[in-house]
Amino acid sequence: MRAKAARLEDQVFRLTARTFELERRLAGDVAPDEPLPQPAVEAAAVEAAAPEAAVSTPELEIPAPPEPPAAPPIDWEALIGGNILNKIGVLVLVIGVALFLAYGVTQLGPGGRVAVGLAVGVSLLAAGVAMERMERYVFWARGLIGGGWAIVYFTTYALHALPAAKIVDDPVMGAALLFLAAAGFVLHSLHYRSEVVTGLAYLAAFLALVFAPRTALSLQASVPLAVSLVWIAGRFEWRWLAAGGLVFTYATFAGAQPPHATWPVLWIYWLLFEAYDLRTPRSPLMPLNAAGFLGASMLLWKPDQPGFDWYLTAAALAQVASALLRWWLRGREETPEQIAEGGFLLPALLGLGLLQYAAAVRFEGPAEALALFFVAELAVLAGAFAGLRILQWIATAALLPSLYVLFDNMSRPEQFSYFGLTLRVWTPVAILLAAAMFLNRAVAGWQGFTYLGTVLLMAPIGHELSSKREPLGWMTLAAVLLQRGYAERWRDFRWAALGCGAFASLVLMDSASWRMTLAGASIAAAAAAQLAYCGARFSAAGAGTGAVVLAAFALARALPPIWVAPAWAALLFASTAVAVRVERRFAAFGGFLFALAVVGRAISENFPDTRAETLVRWETVLLTVILLYAAQVLLGRGLPVFTALGTLLLTSLIVDESSGRVLTMALAAEAVGLLIAGFLLRERPLRLSGLALFLFCVLKVFLYDLRELDTMSRILSFVVLGLLLVGASWIYTRFREQIQRYL
């Protein structure tokens, strides 16, 4: 009994010690282990327990700590409404104040305009500093701070450089004041250590110089701004600030015109950002700097200007020297793929662009298309064989100019005869380009080459055959593609065959009556229902698409032209209601194509004044838009294609009916209506359409109102739109919790 008691006491002691050690570890106690007092065991008991087998104790497992919860997804709508709209609104307001200082009302003298500009800038600064103390409005207030400093900087620039606001004649005093203003807003922005605030201040300052009247001082004022920006970006490792500053700098140069824009200033820009790029590992500025430098060079030099070829050669050699220097500095520490992307890739792309430019200057007609295609094709094959997908994709985009030139020359009537066969001069080029597209599909593996090759083959078939035979030729091409697609299990070939055959069917149906077309649609719909009942969902979707196409043609022949678009929209709504139960993906893709046709029909038939009265035009277009929005509700989540097209159609009608003076306000009212409807119906696509329309209004005031409207309308557009954008951003920020219930 004593031996058993001794063994049990020893086991209890060991378990107690292990439990104590585990509790210390879980509690984070790092104190050194202290020996526990050993129990006294009688010698006789130990001797008696010696021959007994040792009792093993189970190991205790420490449970793993729970994984941290996943970060919530980014709400892009709240980001745009509460943050981005604020920044854009501040920028638009800055431009409006700049225009006021440059072209303001005649009732105010230079001193009054400067006083107004300083008052607006200081007010924005004060409001931003005051609102920043509230945690809810931190980011919103920083936008006001950046805009306020930008207005102060431009006003300081205007009081010496702009005749309408000039109150300082001494150039030294003007430069000193400009330097003090720049130093003030830079130091204030650095106080926050925020890349966004600093970048917004620089952006507004550069934009003020861009939209100001062109003077030599505007270009000179951009140099210290660029130098300080590059220094700050390197000091705090703000790469996005450096990239944005590069765009600001070259935009300022592009806004200046000769003789103010001189090539030494352009080379200073390039060397400045290239030096930053070489000092910063993995910096993205090399392609941006090259693009900005070459683009500004094209504005500075004319192709027929003496010395242009030498300037272009010097620019190419400078880019190559930069690439070699990068390889020497970084090449030994990078993988071969990184060396290719950071070393020879940009010079290769520059060479590609220069060669295509030379081909466009040297050749014309189909020969130009062939030369452009040959240069890009070499880059595509090089990227495919070298395994550089980025080079392959960019070279694929470089094929598009050759296709544009080829299709632009298809209207030429010139022909040639070869062995008794008369063809158009561009037909062999189209066939050669189509063969190269199918070769690229085999080598590079991108299925988009199949569709491009199919279109290139359809073009000569349609032009070389008579109008009665061309559908048969397209049907033959579709049969060949379909056979190869099923034989090799290439889905892209089957899709290309489907598109080619559908287009041929549309041409064949052109001569049929609407009753026969409607009967064909009924047969196709019955076949689609039978296929869906049997479980062949994809085939049923294809048959249903054929039924919709036939029904659309029947409606086009049976109804008055102005009512075809609403009828097609109703057909789209009905087909979407059925298709979402059969094949949702096919419903989204096919519905998008059909919606494009609806919008195109409405624009072509319902907009011209000679086709219908204004009231009927509004009725038909609004009915079409409502049906497009309703179809989007049926489609549910996914890309809001129907909503986007409906908004596009409604916007086009407003543009067609409104004049230039009120167009921006009308579009802004439409954006507000879409936002309100989106919140009331809890439909996010409507709200996103409203935000997109707001951004379109911003582009319009820059691209159209700035040049076309009179002075006061221009100023009013900028100021009112800026205030509306800031107000919308404030609503998103103020009612953030309530809006979250709608997202």
XYZ file of C-alpha atoms in Angstrom:
743
model
C 0.000 0.000 0.000
C 2.847 2.351 0.815
C 4.380 1.744 -2.637
C 1.090 2.516 -4.407
C 0.581 5.653 -2.314
C 4.093 6.809 -3.190
C 3.504 6.293 -6.906
C 0.182 8.182 -6.818
C 1.769 11.029 -4.885
C 4.573 11.252 -7.455
C 2.073 11.361 -10.352
C 0.048 14.119 -8.675
C 3.232 16.115 -8.143
C 4.280 15.839 -11.804
C 0.818 16.781 -13.088
C 0.718 19.789 -10.747
C 4.109 20.985 -11.964
C 3.137 20.602 -15.642
C -0.160 22.451 -15.102
C 1.645 25.282 -13.348
C 4.148 25.576 -16.212
C 1.401 25.667 -18.873
C -0.486 28.396 -17.001
C 2.665 30.504 -16.826
C 3.248 30.174 -20.561
C -0.318 31.110 -21.436
C -0.163 34.119 -19.127
C 3.088 35.334 -20.764
C 5.111 35.000 -17.588
C 8.824 34.947 -18.499
C 10.282 34.587 -15.007
C 12.900 31.839 -14.671
C 11.771 28.485 -13.452
C 12.099 27.928 -9.706
C 12.588 24.425 -8.397
C 9.588 23.093 -6.593
C 10.074 21.366 -3.242
C 10.489 17.645 -3.718
C 8.304 15.401 -1.590
C 10.046 13.179 0.867
C 9.674 9.583 -0.128
C 10.722 6.879 2.223
C 13.549 4.683 1.035
C 11.572 1.550 1.569
C 8.749 2.816 -0.567
C 11.163 3.768 -3.335
C 12.841 0.386 -3.208
C 9.477 -1.314 -3.342
C 8.397 0.787 -6.315
C 11.578 0.156 -8.293
C 10.550 -3.099 -9.988
C 7.163 -1.659 -10.961
C 6.609 -0.464 -14.574
C 6.786 3.306 -15.086
C 3.434 4.976 -15.508
C 3.297 7.300 -18.598
C 1.349 10.545 -18.418
C -0.396 12.003 -21.467
C 1.009 15.174 -23.063
C -1.203 18.225 -22.909
C -1.760 20.121 -26.207
C -1.945 23.900 -26.206
C -4.809 25.091 -28.430
C -3.781 27.343 -31.317
C -4.844 30.986 -31.006
C -7.878 31.910 -33.122
C -7.205 33.536 -36.492
C -7.851 37.286 -36.666
C -11.075 38.254 -38.432
C -10.793 39.134 -42.097
C -10.635 42.797 -42.989
C -13.955 44.205 -44.197
C -14.173 44.783 -47.963
C -13.639 48.264 -49.337
C -16.888 50.097 -50.021
C -16.085 51.928 -53.239
C -19.323 53.890 -53.244
C -18.646 55.373 -49.823
C -15.049 56.068 -50.836
C -16.114 57.948 -53.970
C -18.986 59.792 -52.340
C -17.243 60.761 -49.125
C -13.638 61.276 -50.194
C -13.034 61.493 -53.923
C -15.940 63.862 -54.626
C -14.538 66.173 -51.960
C -11.117 66.261 -53.642
C -12.570 66.800 -57.120
C -14.919 69.492 -55.874
C -12.047 71.385 -54.250
C -10.013 71.191 -57.466
C -12.915 72.469 -59.558
C -13.415 75.320 -57.087
C -9.720 76.221 -57.348
C -9.988 76.372 -61.142
C -13.066 78.571 -60.855
C -11.219 81.035 -58.617
C -8.256 81.001 -61.006
C -10.532 81.850 -63.918
C -12.095 84.620 -61.855
C -8.689 86.146 -61.191
C -7.693 85.930 -64.855
C -10.962 86.843 -66.580
C -13.131 88.172 -63.785
C -15.812 90.815 -63.896
C -14.765 94.282 -64.954
C -16.353 95.935 -61.919
C -13.414 94.817 -59.763
C -9.905 96.096 -60.207
C -6.702 94.077 -59.762
C -6.617 94.743 -56.034
C -10.215 93.625 -55.579
C -9.647 90.398 -57.472
C -6.551 89.611 -55.426
C -8.477 90.356 -52.236
C -11.307 88.025 -53.276
C -8.849 85.250 -54.140
C -6.991 85.578 -50.837
C -10.273 85.715 -48.918
C -11.526 82.506 -50.525
C -8.215 80.722 -49.973
C -7.856 81.799 -46.346
C -11.513 80.909 -45.674
C -10.987 77.405 -47.004
C -7.842 77.088 -44.890
C -9.602 78.264 -41.746
C -12.586 75.999 -42.342
C -10.338 73.032 -42.988
C -8.236 73.605 -39.866
C -11.378 74.023 -37.746
C -13.196 70.980 -39.133
C -10.092 68.817 -38.878
C -10.415 68.759 -35.114
C -13.555 66.626 -35.485
C -12.655 63.006 -36.139
C -15.567 62.469 -38.536
C -14.420 65.257 -40.890
C -10.635 64.708 -40.859
C -10.259 63.614 -44.485
C -12.948 66.003 -45.696
C -11.239 68.932 -43.977
C -7.824 68.096 -45.399
C -9.245 68.501 -48.883
C -10.271 72.046 -47.940
C -6.793 72.727 -46.573
C -5.130 71.625 -49.793
C -7.533 73.656 -51.917
C -7.102 76.732 -49.743
C -3.333 76.682 -50.066
C -3.635 76.179 -53.826
C -5.836 79.274 -54.142
C -3.406 81.289 -52.004
C -0.486 80.122 -54.164
C -2.233 80.964 -57.428
C -3.381 84.335 -56.126
C 0.232 85.113 -55.223
C 1.227 84.084 -58.716
C -1.572 86.156 -60.280
C -0.740 89.395 -58.466
C 2.481 89.582 -60.489
C 1.968 87.437 -63.627
C -1.639 88.072 -64.733
C -2.514 91.482 -66.204
C -6.074 91.328 -64.826
C -4.796 90.976 -61.229
C -1.325 92.518 -61.388
C -0.478 94.728 -58.420
C 3.260 93.936 -58.084
C 5.526 95.092 -60.917
C 8.890 94.150 -59.455
C 9.822 90.633 -60.739
C 12.108 90.004 -57.762
C 9.329 90.817 -55.327
C 6.879 88.645 -57.293
C 9.269 85.699 -57.294
C 9.939 86.130 -53.567
C 6.224 86.171 -52.746
C 5.656 83.104 -54.913
C 8.488 81.289 -53.134
C 7.058 82.171 -49.718
C 3.606 80.922 -50.704
C 5.031 77.673 -52.049
C 7.136 77.175 -48.930
C 4.114 77.860 -46.744
C 1.805 75.303 -48.292
C 4.565 72.690 -48.560
C 5.581 73.074 -44.910
C 1.967 73.043 -43.769
C 1.226 69.898 -45.755
C 4.345 68.214 -44.369
C 3.024 68.890 -40.875
C 0.420 66.187 -41.490
C 2.915 63.713 -42.993
C 0.108 62.838 -45.395
C 0.868 61.998 -48.999
C -2.741 62.749 -49.975
C -2.763 66.258 -48.496
C 0.631 67.138 -49.971
C -0.331 65.713 -53.342
C -3.618 67.618 -53.395
C -1.809 70.877 -52.661
C 0.691 70.279 -55.453
C -2.047 69.191 -57.853
C -4.071 72.324 -57.265
C -0.983 74.543 -57.637
C -0.009 72.920 -60.938
C -3.571 73.058 -62.255
C -3.724 76.749 -61.463
C -0.636 77.268 -63.638
C -2.068 75.101 -66.418
C -5.349 76.990 -66.707
C -3.808 80.426 -66.291
C -2.901 82.565 -69.321
C 0.274 81.343 -71.019
C 3.301 83.362 -69.908
C 6.996 82.690 -69.502
C 6.636 82.950 -65.719
C 4.069 80.125 -65.610
C 6.616 77.699 -67.057
C 9.390 79.018 -64.828
C 7.184 78.730 -61.746
C 6.709 75.018 -62.428
C 10.443 74.286 -62.071
C 10.776 75.062 -58.316
C 7.500 73.244 -57.729
C 8.848 70.157 -59.494
C 12.183 70.312 -57.656
C 10.529 70.587 -54.238
C 8.069 67.815 -55.111
C 10.837 65.415 -56.143
C 12.819 66.194 -52.996
C 9.820 65.605 -50.722
C 8.865 62.406 -52.551
C 12.388 61.053 -52.136
C 12.655 62.193 -48.517
C 9.445 60.483 -47.365
C 9.409 57.690 -49.984
C 6.097 58.851 -51.417
C 6.081 57.142 -54.809
C 2.540 58.098 -55.718
C 3.364 61.749 -55.095
C 6.339 61.452 -57.448
C 4.195 59.828 -60.135
C 1.506 62.479 -59.805
C 4.092 65.261 -59.802
C 5.488 63.933 -63.053
C 2.067 64.209 -64.659
C 1.558 67.714 -63.209
C 4.927 68.912 -64.507
C 4.528 67.692 -68.073
C 0.946 68.963 -68.146
C 2.241 72.428 -67.273
C 4.734 72.195 -70.122
C 2.014 71.046 -72.510
C -0.126 74.019 -71.519
C 2.630 76.473 -72.458
C 3.154 77.332 -76.121
C 6.334 78.343 -77.979
C 8.323 80.492 -77.502
C 7.683 79.903 -73.787
C 8.031 76.094 -74.060
C 11.693 75.511 -74.871
C 13.500 72.203 -75.136
C 16.070 72.884 -72.320
C 13.227 73.072 -69.784
C 11.885 69.788 -71.103
C 15.266 68.093 -70.672
C 15.480 69.472 -67.114
C 12.159 67.799 -66.347
C 13.305 64.479 -67.782
C 16.664 64.497 -65.951
C 14.986 65.470 -62.681
C 12.505 62.589 -62.624
C 14.975 60.138 -64.154
C 17.439 60.846 -61.326
C 14.704 60.192 -58.766
C 13.749 56.997 -60.554
C 17.331 55.717 -60.586
C 17.701 56.369 -56.845
C 14.427 54.621 -55.957
C 14.347 50.811 -56.344
C 11.312 49.365 -58.121
C 10.007 52.821 -58.977
C 7.216 53.050 -61.578
C 8.347 56.387 -63.028
C 10.439 55.148 -65.967
C 7.567 54.536 -68.412
C 5.687 57.624 -67.215
C 8.735 59.843 -67.588
C 9.465 58.485 -71.056
C 5.861 58.937 -72.165
C 5.661 62.476 -70.818
C 8.989 63.457 -72.351
C 8.169 62.084 -75.794
C 4.624 63.435 -75.737
C 5.813 66.924 -74.828
C 8.505 66.645 -77.512
C 5.831 65.994 -80.121
C 4.133 69.230 -79.037
C 7.391 71.150 -79.213
C 8.694 69.813 -82.527
C 6.959 69.410 -85.865
C 7.818 66.447 -88.133
C 8.890 68.785 -90.933
C 10.859 71.080 -88.641
C 14.667 71.113 -89.166
C 16.478 69.156 -86.480
C 13.500 66.973 -85.571
C 15.265 63.766 -86.615
C 18.337 64.593 -84.513
C 16.192 65.448 -81.508
C 14.316 62.165 -81.856
C 17.595 60.260 -82.113
C 18.958 61.965 -78.993
C 15.797 61.092 -77.076
C 16.026 57.433 -78.123
C 19.721 57.253 -77.131
C 18.924 58.830 -73.765
C 16.281 56.185 -73.076
C 18.658 53.385 -74.052
C 21.408 54.851 -71.847
C 18.965 55.000 -68.936
C 17.994 51.364 -69.471
C 21.654 50.261 -69.555
C 22.355 52.227 -66.380
C 19.456 50.486 -64.670
C 20.825 47.110 -65.645
C 24.251 48.053 -64.291
C 22.807 49.313 -60.989
C 20.133 46.667 -60.366
C 20.634 43.854 -62.815
C 22.882 41.705 -60.650
C 20.258 41.533 -57.895
C 17.185 40.759 -60.033
C 15.734 37.712 -61.679
C 15.889 37.461 -65.497
C 12.217 38.428 -65.765
C 12.789 41.525 -63.624
C 15.810 42.476 -65.723
C 13.706 42.195 -68.857
C 10.876 44.288 -67.441
C 13.145 46.938 -65.956
C 15.929 46.975 -68.537
C 15.205 46.362 -72.170
C 11.399 46.442 -72.074
C 10.948 50.202 -72.214
C 13.555 50.784 -74.970
C 11.922 47.978 -76.940
C 8.526 49.604 -76.591
C 9.940 52.994 -77.524
C 11.549 51.445 -80.577
C 8.230 49.844 -81.439
C 6.454 53.178 -81.228
C 9.088 55.029 -83.234
C 9.097 52.370 -85.940
C 5.325 52.507 -86.232
C 5.482 56.269 -86.438
C 8.068 56.027 -89.210
C 5.895 53.492 -91.056
C 2.892 55.806 -90.856
C 4.947 58.642 -92.335
C 6.588 56.528 -95.029
C 3.645 54.453 -96.381
C -0.014 55.026 -97.125
C -3.079 52.921 -97.882
C -3.011 49.118 -97.404
C 0.799 49.197 -97.451
C 0.710 51.364 -94.321
C -1.546 48.840 -92.573
C 0.808 46.004 -93.543
C 3.894 47.886 -92.318
C 2.267 48.800 -88.999
C 1.152 45.210 -88.520
C 4.596 43.810 -89.334
C 6.300 45.918 -86.650
C 3.746 45.014 -83.966
C 3.702 41.338 -84.986
C 7.446 41.046 -84.378
C 6.931 42.335 -80.838
C 4.018 39.920 -80.236
C 6.064 36.910 -81.311
C 9.094 38.104 -79.320
C 6.991 38.447 -76.175
C 5.410 35.012 -76.710
C 8.694 33.162 -77.246
C 10.500 35.038 -74.440
C 7.639 34.480 -71.986
C 7.179 38.215 -71.291
C 3.437 38.601 -71.053
C 3.568 42.346 -70.473
C 5.460 42.855 -73.744
C 3.046 40.501 -75.458
C -0.023 42.403 -74.265
C 1.369 45.826 -75.148
C 2.419 44.601 -78.578
C -1.078 43.183 -79.059
C -2.489 46.636 -78.377
C -0.018 47.972 -80.955
C -1.794 45.839 -83.574
C -4.877 48.037 -83.365
C -3.501 50.942 -85.472
C -2.881 48.571 -88.374
C -6.447 47.247 -88.146
C -7.810 50.782 -88.055
C -5.848 51.769 -91.162
C -6.971 48.612 -92.964
C -10.670 49.124 -92.229
C -10.342 52.791 -93.118
C -9.094 51.806 -96.597
C -11.841 49.266 -97.315
C -13.893 51.912 -99.091
C -11.219 52.366 -101.771
C -12.429 51.073 -105.167
C -8.994 50.193 -106.591
C -8.713 46.605 -107.835
C -6.091 44.346 -109.390
C -6.269 41.161 -111.457
C -4.153 38.078 -110.907
C -4.638 34.912 -113.005
C -8.052 36.151 -114.044
C -9.155 36.833 -110.446
C -10.109 40.444 -109.746
C -9.735 41.548 -106.148
C -9.597 44.789 -104.228
C -6.131 46.025 -103.345
C -6.657 45.518 -99.612
C -8.061 41.959 -99.809
C -4.660 40.143 -99.753
C -3.575 42.308 -96.816
C -6.739 41.407 -94.876
C -6.260 37.686 -95.555
C -2.593 37.880 -94.518
C -3.477 39.693 -91.297
C -6.213 37.129 -90.553
C -3.741 34.261 -91.002
C -1.319 36.022 -88.654
C -4.080 36.393 -86.061
C -4.754 32.649 -86.047
C -0.983 32.072 -85.806
C -0.832 34.373 -82.787
C -3.675 32.406 -81.231
C -1.633 29.207 -81.527
C 1.612 30.793 -80.290
C 0.439 33.263 -77.647
C -2.706 31.435 -76.537
C -4.973 34.493 -76.318
C -8.433 33.625 -77.635
C -9.155 37.195 -78.694
C -6.984 36.634 -81.773
C -9.631 34.174 -83.012
C -12.315 36.854 -83.079
C -10.023 39.377 -84.772
C -9.071 36.823 -87.418
C -12.727 35.970 -88.025
C -13.644 39.617 -88.573
C -10.689 40.068 -90.923
C -11.900 37.105 -93.008
C -15.512 38.279 -93.029
C -14.535 41.679 -94.457
C -13.153 40.479 -97.837
C -15.942 37.896 -98.157
C -18.518 40.657 -97.786
C -16.802 42.937 -100.305
C -15.696 40.431 -102.935
C -18.952 38.449 -103.222
C -22.236 39.828 -104.477
C -24.958 40.898 -102.061
C -26.870 37.643 -102.652
C -23.860 35.391 -102.092
C -22.090 37.068 -99.194
C -24.357 35.474 -96.515
C -23.554 32.047 -97.992
C -19.855 32.836 -97.764
C -20.198 33.825 -94.124
C -22.217 30.667 -93.439
C -19.408 28.610 -94.983
C -16.842 30.369 -92.794
C -19.020 29.745 -89.725
C -19.289 26.038 -90.634
C -15.496 25.728 -90.926
C -14.931 27.470 -87.592
C -17.599 25.349 -85.905
C -16.085 22.116 -87.232
C -12.602 23.072 -85.995
C -13.996 24.222 -82.677
C -15.732 20.922 -81.943
C -12.858 18.827 -83.362
C -10.201 20.558 -81.227
C -12.548 21.491 -78.358
C -11.797 25.178 -78.824
C -14.600 27.182 -77.301
C -13.471 30.467 -78.875
C -13.845 28.940 -82.352
C -17.402 27.892 -81.529
C -18.224 31.377 -80.271
C -16.718 32.935 -83.395
C -18.776 30.549 -85.539
C -21.903 31.492 -83.602
C -21.303 35.193 -84.164
C -20.479 34.779 -87.838
C -23.531 32.582 -88.424
C -25.805 34.947 -86.518
C -24.605 37.885 -88.598
C -25.236 35.927 -91.793
C -28.715 35.059 -90.548
C -29.460 38.717 -89.930
C -28.496 39.550 -93.494
C -30.621 36.706 -94.856
C -33.621 37.856 -92.827
C -33.472 41.291 -94.375
C -35.664 40.206 -97.255
C -38.274 38.289 -95.197
C -41.618 39.704 -94.055
C -42.291 40.417 -90.409
C -44.886 37.651 -90.192
C -42.393 35.030 -91.368
C -39.781 36.423 -89.020
C -42.204 36.288 -86.089
C -43.082 32.699 -86.963
C -39.393 31.815 -86.908
C -39.067 33.474 -83.520
C -41.949 31.369 -82.189
C -40.302 28.173 -83.425
C -36.978 29.146 -81.849
C -38.712 29.983 -78.560
C -40.466 26.613 -78.526
C -37.144 24.870 -79.152
C -35.530 26.821 -76.333
C -38.316 25.807 -73.935
C -37.914 22.149 -74.880
C -34.136 22.288 -74.412
C -34.529 23.943 -71.027
C -37.025 21.268 -69.957
C -34.504 18.568 -70.942
C -31.703 20.227 -68.962
C -29.613 21.544 -71.885
C -29.368 25.001 -70.404
C -26.580 26.362 -72.582
C -28.175 25.167 -75.817
C -31.515 26.506 -74.617
C -29.925 29.890 -74.055
C -28.567 29.842 -77.597
C -31.943 28.967 -79.073
C -33.611 31.621 -76.951
C -31.142 34.183 -78.233
C -32.103 33.272 -81.776
C -35.757 33.692 -80.893
C -35.114 37.128 -79.422
C -33.177 38.220 -82.510
C -35.936 37.061 -84.847
C -38.614 38.708 -82.722
C -36.645 41.955 -82.717
C -36.523 41.966 -86.509
C -40.234 41.256 -86.667
C -40.986 44.191 -84.375
C -38.734 46.452 -86.434
C -40.783 45.715 -89.554
C -44.222 45.772 -87.931
C -44.053 48.932 -85.771
C -43.467 52.613 -86.578
C -39.747 53.453 -86.406
C -39.995 55.614 -83.299
C -41.697 52.844 -81.265
C -39.183 50.132 -82.149
C -36.749 51.042 -79.370
C -39.384 50.820 -76.561
C -40.647 47.543 -78.044
C -37.129 46.146 -78.093
C -36.636 47.284 -74.498
C -39.833 45.452 -73.494
C -38.553 42.371 -75.319
C -35.263 42.707 -73.436
C -37.152 42.883 -70.130
C -39.213 39.779 -70.949
C -36.238 37.775 -72.227
C -34.198 38.693 -69.147
C -37.017 37.517 -66.864
C -36.921 34.108 -68.580
C -33.168 33.861 -69.142
C -32.184 34.401 -65.505
C -33.998 31.151 -64.689
C -32.204 29.213 -67.431
C -28.644 30.537 -67.830
C -27.769 33.718 -65.935
C -24.332 34.181 -67.507
C -25.752 33.906 -71.001
C -28.544 36.281 -70.016
C -26.022 38.916 -68.910
C -23.845 38.637 -72.026
C -26.656 38.358 -74.570
C -28.695 41.004 -72.795
C -25.762 43.399 -72.938
C -25.505 43.000 -76.722
C -29.263 43.411 -77.127
C -29.239 46.478 -74.864
C -26.560 48.016 -77.072
C -28.872 47.498 -80.043
C -31.763 49.101 -78.135
C -29.710 52.182 -77.294
C -28.363 52.447 -80.833
C -31.849 52.208 -82.298
C -33.198 54.856 -79.929
C -30.388 57.273 -80.741
C -30.710 56.797 -84.498
C -34.522 56.922 -84.751
C -35.833 58.843 -81.743
C -33.420 61.771 -81.472
C -33.534 63.692 -84.798
C -36.152 66.462 -84.822
C -37.394 65.457 -88.264
C -38.617 62.050 -87.083
C -41.001 62.907 -84.276
C -42.288 65.668 -82.041
C -40.487 66.530 -78.845
C -43.186 65.061 -76.554
C -43.280 61.730 -78.387
C -39.515 61.584 -78.385
C -39.379 62.105 -74.622
C -42.128 59.502 -74.046
C -40.431 56.793 -76.087
C -36.951 57.432 -74.727
C -38.082 57.589 -71.084
C -40.057 54.369 -71.525
C -36.960 52.716 -72.977
C -34.815 53.925 -70.070
C -37.314 52.680 -67.460
C -37.430 49.240 -69.079
C -33.625 49.075 -69.120
C -33.520 49.905 -65.403
C -36.210 47.276 -64.732
C -34.202 44.662 -66.642
C -31.209 45.461 -64.427
C -33.353 44.811 -61.337
C -34.273 41.380 -62.729
C -30.648 40.603 -63.539
C -29.624 41.308 -59.945
C -26.026 41.468 -58.856
C -23.252 41.696 -61.379
C -22.092 44.301 -63.832
C -24.724 47.077 -64.078
C -24.666 47.102 -67.880
C -28.376 47.824 -68.336
C -28.268 50.685 -65.847
C -25.192 52.160 -67.506
C -26.768 52.009 -70.962
C -30.035 53.470 -69.700
C -28.147 56.329 -68.090
C -26.198 56.828 -71.306
C -29.421 57.032 -73.316
C -31.051 59.469 -70.903
C -27.911 61.590 -70.820
C -27.775 61.654 -74.613
C -31.366 62.888 -74.744
C -30.623 65.649 -72.239
C -27.555 66.664 -74.235
C -29.635 66.720 -77.422
C -32.379 68.830 -75.863
C -30.316 71.229 -73.714
C -28.202 74.199 -74.705
C -24.601 74.779 -73.739
C -25.366 77.276 -70.965
C -27.604 74.949 -68.942
C -26.281 71.564 -70.025
C -23.943 71.105 -67.076
C -26.715 71.981 -64.638
C -29.136 69.599 -66.371
C -26.651 66.754 -66.197
C -25.959 67.518 -62.542
C -29.712 67.422 -61.892
C -29.865 64.030 -63.592
C -27.027 62.822 -61.358
C -28.900 64.002 -58.262
C -32.056 62.247 -59.472
C -30.179 58.989 -59.999
C -28.665 59.208 -56.515
C -32.078 59.846 -54.944
C -33.689 57.012 -56.913
C -30.853 54.696 -55.972
C -31.305 55.408 -52.266
C -35.105 55.138 -52.376
C -35.109 51.878 -54.366
C -31.956 50.570 -52.663
C -30.400 49.962 -56.067
C -26.663 50.502 -56.000
C -26.245 50.622 -59.829
C -28.421 53.751 -59.926
C -26.274 55.436 -57.293
C -23.088 54.449 -59.093
C -24.537 55.878 -62.310
C -25.180 59.140 -60.500
C -21.601 59.258 -59.241
C -20.295 58.475 -62.721
C -22.433 61.272 -64.161
C -21.000 63.668 -61.593
C -17.511 62.756 -62.784
C -18.646 63.271 -66.391
C -19.783 66.768 -65.451
C -16.300 67.406 -64.086
C -14.750 66.337 -67.393
C -17.234 68.477 -69.302
C -16.413 71.673 -67.473
C -12.732 71.100 -68.228
C -13.014 69.946 -71.838
C -15.990 71.999 -73.076
C -17.147 74.749 -70.744
C -13.618 76.049 -70.266
C -13.236 76.731 -74.000
C -16.727 77.270 -75.404
C -18.784 79.156 -72.828
C -18.588 82.871 -72.160
C -16.644 84.163 -69.193
C -19.387 84.348 -66.577
C -21.014 81.055 -67.620
C -17.623 79.402 -67.429
C -16.919 80.748 -63.959
C -20.435 79.848 -62.789
C -20.095 76.280 -64.092
C -16.866 75.710 -62.204
C -17.934 77.322 -58.943
C -21.441 75.799 -58.798
C -20.274 72.326 -59.803
C -17.467 72.469 -57.275
C -19.884 73.426 -54.501
C -22.315 70.656 -55.534
C -19.553 68.063 -55.451
C -18.333 69.222 -52.052
C -21.933 69.178 -50.804
C -22.518 65.638 -52.067
C -19.302 64.547 -50.405
C -20.413 66.177 -47.141
C -23.728 64.277 -47.276
C -21.880 60.982 -47.723
C -19.642 61.859 -44.783
C -22.347 63.262 -42.472
C -24.865 60.431 -42.942
C -22.325 57.639 -43.190
C -24.125 55.290 -40.791
C -27.532 55.782 -42.424
C -26.084 55.233 -45.905
C -24.461 51.955 -44.825
C -27.950 50.441 -44.523
C -28.472 50.960 -48.253
C -25.136 49.470 -49.366
